[in-house]
Amino acid sequence: MSAVPQTRISEERKDFYARIDKGHVAPLWEVLHELVTPKPKTPCVPVVWKWETVLPWILESGKLITAKEAERRVLVLENPGLRGKSRATHSLYAGLQLVLPGEIAPAHRHSQSAMRFIVSGDGAYTAVDGERVTMHVGDFIITPSWTWHDHGNPSKEPIIWMDVLDIPIVELLDAQFMERPGVEIQQTTRTEGQSFARYGNAMLPLEFKPKGRTSPLFWYPYERTREALATLAGSEAPHPCHGHKLQYVNPATGGAAMPTIGTFVQLLPKGFSGRDYRCTDSTIFSCVEGSGRARIGAEVIEFGPKDTFVVPSWMQHRFEAGAETVLFSASDRPVQQALDLWREEA
Ligand code: GTQ
């Protein structure tokens, strides 16, 4: 038995490995300790993308290529432990997308699910299967798997949002599909606000039949989110680790709003000093308001408005907030929970 790394391998074993290697066979005992570990072993590391650093690059990208030519003009947020893999965490892709005034990002659809979290700008739209929604800072918007979507900016200012997609998960499963419809802008078939009227008020149409696992509500406006957080902050004690934290849900099921991406929002009161916490879902955070510090293992990440940062799986972390702070976050928690893998420790 050698479930621990072997320092010296005998000539006899080397010879054996070489012979079976030719038949595409390998000895488990040389790699078992890497495959089945006592705790999560992730290449993902803590990282922050400061708004002041990335904003000039995003705007510069707007001078180099149009949204139409790029199809999606996005700067990918690559985790330093996963360079070249287009991933913010091991399981999720994240990027910052720019659409300049007057531009469109042409329609397409793919099996990957996408979510947008609006970081800067006001008045651009995204269209999902025939319904447009106007974007405002702090809005959380879903593009469900295999739904047609195009983006446009009829406003006078650039719009920038964070995309999170389950690209690595779909890639792992070899289930990628994508299609272009042959038109750049899809026809609108529903009035803006129709889905919100149907699904956004704790009511459902009588004839409602789910199309899939993704929430039928695809726009969660920050105005409502912020109001909910303010009411909670004014009426209950904060959780010792999370402050006042809510998860975005599918109103028809009470489950996560998306099957592969869990989404959350939390308010840390001014002066909050949280307790240590860890969970198995590596998480991407976007700071909406306020500022503070995330102590992640031995690292300290300072964050302010519009900064994005990552907390890797199973790393102890705690939050401190200088001012009243709102954090949006996204992770693969629904996947882990569906597979009975998710763990947390406070
Ligand atoms: O807006 O459809 O950041 O297809 C990456 C791939 C955004 C999108 C991304 C995409 C999109």
PDB file of C-alpha atoms in Angstrom, residues 108-114 128-129 143-149 175-180 214:
ATOM      1  CA  HIS A 108     -27.478  33.815 -29.906  1.00  0.00           C
ATOM      2  CA  ARG A 109     -28.331  30.987 -27.532  1.00  0.00           C
ATOM      3  CA  HIS A 110     -26.291  28.349 -25.771  1.00  0.00           C
ATOM      4  CA  SER A 111     -26.698  25.467 -23.360  1.00  0.00           C
ATOM      5  CA  GLN A 112     -24.607  27.333 -20.791  1.00  0.00           C
ATOM      6  CA  SER A 113     -26.681  29.337 -18.305  1.00  0.00           C
ATOM      7  CA  ALA A 114     -25.702  32.972 -17.813  1.00  0.00           C
ATOM      8  CA  VAL A 128     -34.464  37.021 -23.181  1.00  0.00           C
ATOM      9  CA  ASP A 129     -36.729  34.910 -25.415  1.00  0.00           C
ATOM     10  CA  THR A 143     -30.342  34.215 -19.180  1.00  0.00           C
ATOM     11  CA  PRO A 144     -31.555  30.614 -18.816  1.00  0.00           C
ATOM     12  CA  SER A 145     -29.920  27.788 -20.753  1.00  0.00           C
ATOM     13  CA  TRP A 146     -30.903  27.698 -24.457  1.00  0.00           C
ATOM     14  CA  THR A 147     -32.831  31.007 -24.435  1.00  0.00           C
ATOM     15  CA  TRP A 148     -32.231  33.530 -27.228  1.00  0.00           C
ATOM     16  CA  HIS A 149     -30.516  36.651 -25.958  1.00  0.00           C
ATOM     17  CA  ALA A 175     -22.878  19.187 -23.197  1.00  0.00           C
ATOM     18  CA  GLN A 176     -22.080  22.415 -25.048  1.00  0.00           C
ATOM     19  CA  PHE A 177     -24.375  23.684 -27.783  1.00  0.00           C
ATOM     20  CA  MET A 178     -24.728  27.171 -29.309  1.00  0.00           C
ATOM     21  CA  GLU A 179     -26.704  28.667 -32.158  1.00  0.00           C
ATOM     22  CA  ARG A 180     -27.019  31.977 -33.979  1.00  0.00           C
ATOM     23  CA  THR A 214     -34.545  27.997 -14.011  1.00  0.00           C
TER      24      THR A 214
END
